[in-house]
Amino acid sequence: MKLLSYETSQNMLDLLDIGSFRSENLPLSSTLGRILADNIVAEYNDPQFPTASMDGYAVKHTDLDRDSISILGDNPAGNDERRVLVEGECIKTFTGSMMPDGADTLIQIENVSVSENSDKIYIDEKVNFGSSVRPIGEGYKAGDVLIKKGTKIGFAEIGVMAGLNKVMVKVALKPRVAVISTGSEILDLGEQSDNPAQIRSSNNYTLCALFEQAGAEAIQLGTAPDDRDEIMQTFENALASADILISTGGVSVGDYDFVKDIVPRLGAEVIYKGVAIKPGKHIMVAQREGKFILALPGFAYSSTVVSILYGLPLISKMLGKSEPYKRVEAKLSQRFTKRSRLTEFTACNVEVVDGEYFVNFVDKKVGSSAILTNMLNNSALMVTGEEDGDLEEGTFVNVILLENF
């Protein structure tokens, strides 16, 4: 069977029509972790007027050479200050307060002495012109795009939008992703068996966590035995409510690998079956109307890597994000032995030294595609192409970072 190249499979995935972009409006306090559906644009300057950045006295800078300056009174934060300073006058002004007209500088409290009857200040230490004054538009100017569409909302985004009085925020609707593990050898979490040949299912839990971390709503379907009718009914039910169906197991060439035959029977168009990648070359990608099916291999590491490579881009498109994950160029800290002629995705460690990324494989086991523990401790995925052979220390490679989606 002729396998698609990884690059071709990714291009075909990118061309799939996901339908119209969907969004919803939520209260600002409910948007943490959601994906912004519109650009956040400043409607006015910040600050809108010159503002004191410290406690002190608003003065004319030329008056700092005087023996003393008369105090007109106080100007607390939030005060609609209307007085206009003339030569020889100052107003005690506090952090965040509007600077009075006529003032161009704020001299800090610790730089002056106050007369006994508190009506004058004496300059102990001069400051520069404009000291401790926030100019109009220092933070941002009207019309500036402060947060771009597709941004994952964190604490800073919440704070900025609160400052803009964004009571309701438009966010991308979470795509719904249903996940099921197939195979009669699979035991679901908490299920007991006396058969030592059965194995504990982790795929459905791993992938649900992965997709939720990426911004989707995950639907946990548990496990299904190798039974055509049961799997087909489960798939049909999932497609009724989910945007994407992810299954693990049953896509290879064994007698009990039913999934690869069931997907076409569901009326889904198989976009491709088989990609020249390691792990995961038996992946199947299919589409039925506006729904997608990704049938993945059953080994834990394999299904996780392929979900990152093919599931996350679909989710990213539905959320309006520009990229599903971050790619960087890194330098090998040790020699790497390539194990196949396919495009390989190898779990690795990434370090940043003097602003440069470095890759090593400390504590990463070489073996089958079942070793999920290789992805612990903030691992990344190193990409080596079909044309690559063994790579020497110091070679530059591409790496997919998995810390933040």
Coordinates of C-alpha atoms in Angstrom, one line a residue:
M1 CA 0.0 0.0 0.0
K2 CA 1.3 3.4 -1.0
L3 CA 1.4 5.7 2.0
L4 CA 0.9 9.4 1.8
S5 CA 3.7 11.6 2.9
Y6 CA 3.3 13.5 6.2
E7 CA 3.4 16.8 4.4
T8 CA 0.7 15.8 1.9
S9 CA -1.5 14.5 4.7
Q10 CA -1.2 17.7 6.6
N11 CA -2.0 19.8 3.5
M12 CA -5.1 17.7 2.8
L13 CA -6.2 18.1 6.5
D14 CA -5.8 21.8 6.2
L15 CA -8.0 21.9 3.1
L16 CA -10.9 20.1 4.8
D17 CA -14.1 22.3 5.1
I18 CA -15.0 22.7 8.8
G19 CA -18.1 24.8 8.0
S20 CA -18.9 28.2 9.4
F21 CA -17.1 29.6 12.5
R22 CA -19.2 29.3 15.6
S23 CA -19.1 31.5 18.6
E24 CA -20.9 32.5 21.8
N25 CA -21.0 35.5 24.2
L26 CA -20.0 34.9 27.8
P27 CA -19.6 37.1 30.8
L28 CA -15.9 38.1 31.1
S29 CA -15.5 36.2 34.4
S30 CA -16.4 32.9 32.5
T31 CA -13.9 33.2 29.7
L32 CA -10.7 32.0 31.3
G33 CA -9.1 29.4 29.1
R34 CA -11.5 30.1 26.2
I35 CA -10.4 31.2 22.7
L36 CA -11.2 34.8 21.7
A37 CA -13.5 35.0 18.6
D38 CA -12.9 38.7 17.8
N39 CA -10.0 41.2 18.0
I40 CA -10.1 43.3 21.2
V41 CA -9.6 46.9 20.0
A42 CA -9.0 49.9 22.3
E43 CA -11.8 52.5 22.0
Y44 CA -9.9 55.2 23.7
N45 CA -6.4 56.1 24.9
D46 CA -5.0 54.8 28.1
P47 CA -4.6 57.0 30.0
Q48 CA -7.0 59.5 28.5
F49 CA -5.2 62.4 30.3
P50 CA -1.8 62.9 31.9
T51 CA -1.8 60.9 35.1
A52 CA 0.4 60.8 38.2
S53 CA 2.3 57.6 38.6
M54 CA 3.4 58.3 42.2
D55 CA 2.3 60.4 45.2
G56 CA 3.8 63.9 45.1
Y57 CA 3.2 67.4 44.0
A58 CA 2.1 68.5 40.5
V59 CA 4.3 71.4 39.5
K60 CA 5.6 73.4 36.6
H61 CA 9.2 72.1 36.1
T62 CA 10.6 75.7 35.9
D63 CA 9.3 76.3 39.4
L64 CA 11.8 73.8 40.9
D65 CA 14.4 76.6 41.0
R66 CA 12.2 78.6 43.3
D67 CA 12.8 78.9 47.1
S68 CA 9.3 77.7 47.7
I69 CA 6.1 76.7 45.9
S70 CA 2.6 77.4 47.3
I71 CA 0.3 74.4 47.9
L72 CA -3.2 75.0 46.5
G73 CA -4.6 71.8 48.1
D74 CA -5.1 68.1 47.4
N75 CA -6.0 66.1 44.3
P76 CA -7.0 62.6 45.3
A77 CA -7.4 59.7 42.7
G78 CA -10.7 59.9 41.0
N79 CA -11.1 63.7 41.6
D80 CA -12.3 65.7 38.6
E81 CA -9.5 68.2 38.9
R82 CA -10.4 71.6 37.3
R83 CA -7.9 74.0 38.9
V84 CA -5.2 75.5 36.6
L85 CA -1.7 75.9 38.0
V86 CA 0.1 79.2 37.5
E87 CA 3.7 79.9 38.3
G88 CA 4.7 79.4 41.9
E89 CA 1.8 77.0 42.6
C90 CA 1.5 73.2 43.1
I91 CA -1.2 70.7 44.0
K92 CA -0.6 67.6 46.1
T93 CA -1.5 64.8 43.7
F94 CA -1.8 61.1 44.3
T95 CA -1.0 58.0 42.3
G96 CA -3.6 57.6 39.5
S97 CA -4.9 61.1 39.7
M98 CA -5.4 63.4 36.8
M99 CA -2.6 65.9 36.5
P100 CA -3.9 69.5 36.8
D101 CA -3.8 71.8 33.8
G102 CA -0.6 73.8 33.8
A103 CA 1.4 71.1 35.6
D104 CA 4.1 69.2 33.6
T105 CA 6.0 67.4 36.3
L106 CA 5.3 65.5 39.5
I107 CA 7.9 65.8 42.2
Q108 CA 7.7 62.9 44.7
I109 CA 6.8 63.4 48.3
E110 CA 10.3 62.2 49.4
N111 CA 12.0 64.9 47.3
V112 CA 10.4 67.9 49.2
S113 CA 10.0 69.4 52.7
V114 CA 6.7 70.9 53.7
S115 CA 6.4 74.1 55.7
E116 CA 5.1 74.0 59.3
N117 CA 1.6 75.3 58.4
S118 CA 1.5 73.0 55.3
D119 CA 1.1 75.8 52.8
K120 CA 4.4 75.5 50.9
I121 CA 6.9 73.0 49.7
Y122 CA 10.7 73.3 49.6
I123 CA 12.6 71.4 46.9
D124 CA 15.2 69.0 48.5
E125 CA 16.1 67.2 45.3
K126 CA 15.1 68.1 41.8
V127 CA 13.5 65.7 39.2
N128 CA 13.6 65.7 35.5
F129 CA 11.0 67.4 33.3
G130 CA 7.8 65.1 33.1
S131 CA 8.9 62.9 36.0
S132 CA 6.3 60.5 37.3
V133 CA 3.7 61.6 34.8
R134 CA 2.0 59.0 32.5
P135 CA 1.4 60.6 29.1
I136 CA -1.8 60.2 27.2
G137 CA -1.8 56.8 25.4
E138 CA 1.2 55.4 27.3
G139 CA -0.6 52.1 27.8
Y140 CA -2.4 52.0 24.4
K141 CA -4.0 54.3 21.9
A142 CA -7.5 54.3 20.5
G143 CA -7.7 51.9 17.6
D144 CA -4.9 49.6 18.8
V145 CA -5.5 45.9 18.5
L146 CA -4.7 44.8 22.1
I147 CA -5.6 41.1 21.9
K148 CA -5.9 39.2 18.6
K149 CA -8.7 36.8 17.6
G150 CA -7.6 33.2 18.3
T151 CA -5.8 34.1 21.6
K152 CA -6.3 31.7 24.5
I153 CA -7.7 33.9 27.3
G154 CA -5.5 34.0 30.4
F155 CA -5.2 36.3 33.5
A156 CA -3.6 39.1 31.6
E157 CA -6.3 39.1 28.9
I158 CA -9.0 39.1 31.6
G159 CA -7.4 42.1 33.2
V160 CA -7.0 44.1 30.0
M161 CA -10.6 43.4 29.0
A162 CA -11.8 44.4 32.4
G163 CA -10.0 47.7 32.0
L164 CA -11.9 48.1 28.7
N165 CA -15.2 47.5 30.4
K166 CA -15.8 44.3 28.4
V167 CA -18.8 42.9 30.3
M168 CA -19.5 40.2 27.6
V169 CA -16.9 38.6 25.5
K170 CA -17.3 36.7 22.2
V171 CA -15.5 33.4 22.3
A172 CA -15.2 30.4 20.0
L173 CA -17.7 27.7 20.6
K174 CA -15.9 24.6 21.9
P175 CA -15.8 21.9 19.3
R176 CA -17.2 18.6 20.7
V177 CA -14.8 15.7 20.4
A178 CA -16.0 12.1 21.2
V179 CA -13.3 9.6 22.2
I180 CA -13.6 5.8 22.3
S181 CA -11.1 3.0 22.8
T182 CA -11.9 -0.2 20.9
G183 CA -10.6 -3.8 21.5
S184 CA -11.8 -6.8 23.5
E185 CA -8.5 -6.8 25.3
I186 CA -9.2 -3.4 26.8
L187 CA -10.2 -2.9 30.4
D188 CA -11.8 0.4 31.3
L189 CA -10.8 2.4 34.4
G190 CA -12.0 0.5 37.6
E191 CA -13.0 -2.6 35.7
Q192 CA -11.7 -5.9 37.1
S193 CA -10.7 -9.1 35.2
D194 CA -9.0 -12.4 36.0
N195 CA -7.6 -12.5 32.5
P196 CA -3.9 -11.4 32.5
A197 CA -3.9 -10.9 28.7
Q198 CA -6.2 -7.9 29.1
I199 CA -4.7 -4.4 29.4
R200 CA -5.8 -1.3 31.1
S201 CA -7.2 1.4 28.8
S202 CA -5.6 4.8 29.0
N203 CA -6.2 6.2 25.5
N204 CA -9.7 7.5 26.1
Y205 CA -8.6 9.4 29.2
T206 CA -5.3 10.6 27.7
L207 CA -7.0 12.0 24.6
C208 CA -9.9 13.5 26.4
A209 CA -7.5 15.4 28.6
L210 CA -5.4 16.4 25.5
F211 CA -8.4 17.8 23.6
E212 CA -9.8 19.6 26.6
Q213 CA -6.4 21.2 27.2
A214 CA -6.6 22.3 23.5
G215 CA -9.9 24.0 24.1
A216 CA -12.4 21.4 23.0
E217 CA -15.3 19.8 24.9
A218 CA -14.4 16.1 25.3
I219 CA -17.1 13.4 25.4
Q220 CA -15.8 10.3 27.1
L221 CA -17.3 7.1 25.4
G222 CA -15.2 4.6 27.3
T223 CA -14.3 1.3 25.7
A224 CA -16.0 -1.0 23.2
P225 CA -15.2 -4.7 22.4
D226 CA -14.3 -6.0 18.9
D227 CA -17.9 -6.3 17.8
R228 CA -18.8 -4.7 14.4
D229 CA -22.4 -3.9 15.3
E230 CA -21.6 -2.5 18.7
I231 CA -18.8 -0.3 17.4
M232 CA -20.9 0.9 14.5
Q233 CA -23.8 1.9 16.7
T234 CA -21.5 3.7 19.1
F235 CA -19.9 5.6 16.2
E236 CA -23.4 6.5 14.9
N237 CA -24.5 7.8 18.3
A238 CA -21.3 9.8 18.7
L239 CA -21.6 11.5 15.3
A240 CA -25.1 12.7 16.2
S241 CA -23.7 15.0 18.9
A242 CA -19.9 15.4 18.3
D243 CA -18.0 17.4 15.7
I244 CA -15.1 15.0 15.7
L245 CA -15.1 11.3 16.6
I246 CA -11.7 9.9 17.7
S247 CA -11.3 6.1 18.0
T248 CA -8.2 4.1 18.9
G249 CA -7.6 0.5 17.9
G250 CA -9.0 -1.5 15.0
V251 CA -7.3 0.3 12.1
S252 CA -4.5 -2.1 11.2
V253 CA -4.6 -5.3 9.1
G254 CA -5.6 -7.9 11.7
D255 CA -8.7 -10.1 11.6
Y256 CA -10.3 -8.2 14.5
D257 CA -9.4 -4.7 13.2
F258 CA -13.0 -3.7 12.4
V259 CA -12.9 0.1 12.6
K260 CA -11.3 0.5 9.1
D261 CA -14.3 -1.3 7.6
I262 CA -17.0 0.3 9.7
V263 CA -16.1 3.9 8.9
P264 CA -17.0 3.6 5.1
R265 CA -20.2 1.7 6.1
L266 CA -21.3 4.8 8.1
G267 CA -21.4 6.7 4.9
A268 CA -18.2 8.6 5.6
E269 CA -15.8 9.6 2.9
V270 CA -12.4 8.3 3.6
I271 CA -10.0 11.2 3.0
Y272 CA -7.0 9.0 3.4
K273 CA -5.9 5.7 5.1
G274 CA -2.2 5.3 5.8
V275 CA 0.5 8.0 6.2
A276 CA 4.3 7.5 6.1
I277 CA 4.8 8.4 9.8
K278 CA 6.1 6.7 12.8
P279 CA 4.2 6.1 15.0
G280 CA 0.7 6.0 13.6
K281 CA 1.0 5.0 9.9
H282 CA -2.4 3.2 9.9
I283 CA -4.3 6.4 10.7
M284 CA -7.6 6.9 8.8
V285 CA -9.2 10.4 8.3
A286 CA -12.8 10.5 7.1
Q287 CA -15.6 13.0 6.8
R288 CA -19.4 12.6 6.9
E289 CA -21.1 15.9 6.0
G290 CA -19.8 18.4 8.6
K291 CA -18.4 15.7 11.0
F292 CA -14.9 14.2 11.1
I293 CA -13.7 10.7 12.1
L294 CA -10.1 10.1 13.0
A295 CA -9.4 6.3 13.5
L296 CA -6.1 5.9 15.2
P297 CA -3.8 3.0 16.3
G298 CA -4.3 1.5 19.7
F299 CA -0.9 1.9 21.3
A300 CA -0.8 4.7 23.9
Y301 CA 2.1 6.7 22.6
S302 CA 1.1 6.2 19.0
S303 CA -2.6 7.3 19.5
T304 CA -1.4 10.4 21.5
V305 CA 1.1 11.5 19.0
V306 CA -1.3 11.1 16.1
S307 CA -4.0 13.0 18.0
I308 CA -1.5 15.9 18.4
L309 CA -0.7 15.8 14.7
Y310 CA -4.2 15.3 13.2
G311 CA -6.7 16.0 16.0
L312 CA -5.3 19.3 17.3
P313 CA -5.2 21.0 13.8
L314 CA -8.9 20.3 13.3
I315 CA -9.8 21.6 16.7
S316 CA -7.5 24.6 16.1
K317 CA -9.4 25.4 12.9
M318 CA -12.7 25.2 14.6
L319 CA -11.6 27.5 17.3
G320 CA -10.2 30.1 14.9
K321 CA -6.6 29.7 16.1
S322 CA -3.8 30.3 13.7
E323 CA -1.6 27.3 14.9
P324 CA -2.4 24.2 16.9
Y325 CA 1.0 24.1 18.6
K326 CA 4.3 25.9 18.6
R327 CA 7.2 24.6 16.4
V328 CA 10.8 25.7 17.1
E329 CA 14.2 24.9 15.6
A330 CA 16.5 23.2 18.1
K331 CA 20.1 21.8 18.2
L332 CA 20.8 18.2 19.0
S333 CA 22.8 17.8 22.2
Q334 CA 23.6 14.2 21.4
R335 CA 23.6 11.8 18.4
F336 CA 20.3 10.5 17.2
T337 CA 19.7 7.1 15.5
K338 CA 16.7 7.1 13.2
R339 CA 14.7 3.9 13.2
S340 CA 12.8 4.0 9.9
R341 CA 12.5 5.6 6.5
L342 CA 9.2 7.3 7.6
T343 CA 8.7 10.7 9.1
E344 CA 9.4 10.1 12.8
F345 CA 8.1 11.9 15.9
T346 CA 10.4 11.1 18.8
A347 CA 9.7 12.1 22.4
C348 CA 12.5 14.4 23.6
N349 CA 13.5 16.9 26.3
V350 CA 14.0 20.5 25.3
E351 CA 16.3 23.0 27.1
V352 CA 16.7 26.7 26.5
V353 CA 20.3 27.9 26.9
D354 CA 21.2 31.5 26.2
G355 CA 18.0 31.8 24.1
E356 CA 18.7 28.7 22.0
Y357 CA 16.7 25.5 22.1
F358 CA 18.6 22.2 22.6
V359 CA 17.3 18.6 22.4
N360 CA 18.3 15.5 24.4
F361 CA 16.8 12.1 25.1
V362 CA 17.7 11.6 28.7
D363 CA 15.4 9.0 30.3
K364 CA 13.5 8.4 27.0
K365 CA 13.1 4.7 26.3
V366 CA 13.6 3.2 22.9
G367 CA 11.0 0.6 22.1
S368 CA 7.4 0.2 20.8
S369 CA 4.8 2.8 20.3
A370 CA 3.2 1.9 23.6
I371 CA 5.5 3.8 26.0
L372 CA 3.4 6.8 27.0
T373 CA 5.7 7.5 30.0
N374 CA 8.1 9.0 27.4
M375 CA 5.8 12.0 27.2
L376 CA 6.1 12.9 30.9
N377 CA 8.1 15.8 32.3
N378 CA 7.1 18.4 29.7
S379 CA 8.4 16.4 26.8
A380 CA 8.3 17.6 23.2
L381 CA 8.3 15.9 19.8
M382 CA 11.3 16.0 17.6
V383 CA 10.5 15.7 13.9
T384 CA 12.8 13.9 11.4
G385 CA 11.8 13.6 7.8
E386 CA 11.7 10.6 5.4
E387 CA 14.9 11.8 3.8
D388 CA 16.7 12.0 7.2
G389 CA 19.1 9.4 8.4
D390 CA 21.1 9.3 11.6
L391 CA 21.8 12.8 12.9
E392 CA 25.0 14.0 14.6
E393 CA 25.3 16.1 17.7
G394 CA 24.8 19.8 16.8
T395 CA 22.4 19.1 13.9
F396 CA 19.4 21.5 13.8
V397 CA 16.0 19.8 14.0
N398 CA 12.3 20.8 14.1
V399 CA 10.5 20.3 17.4
I400 CA 6.8 20.5 18.4
L401 CA 6.4 22.0 21.8
L402 CA 3.6 20.5 23.9
E403 CA 3.6 22.8 27.0
N404 CA 0.8 25.1 25.8
F405 CA -1.9 24.7 23.2

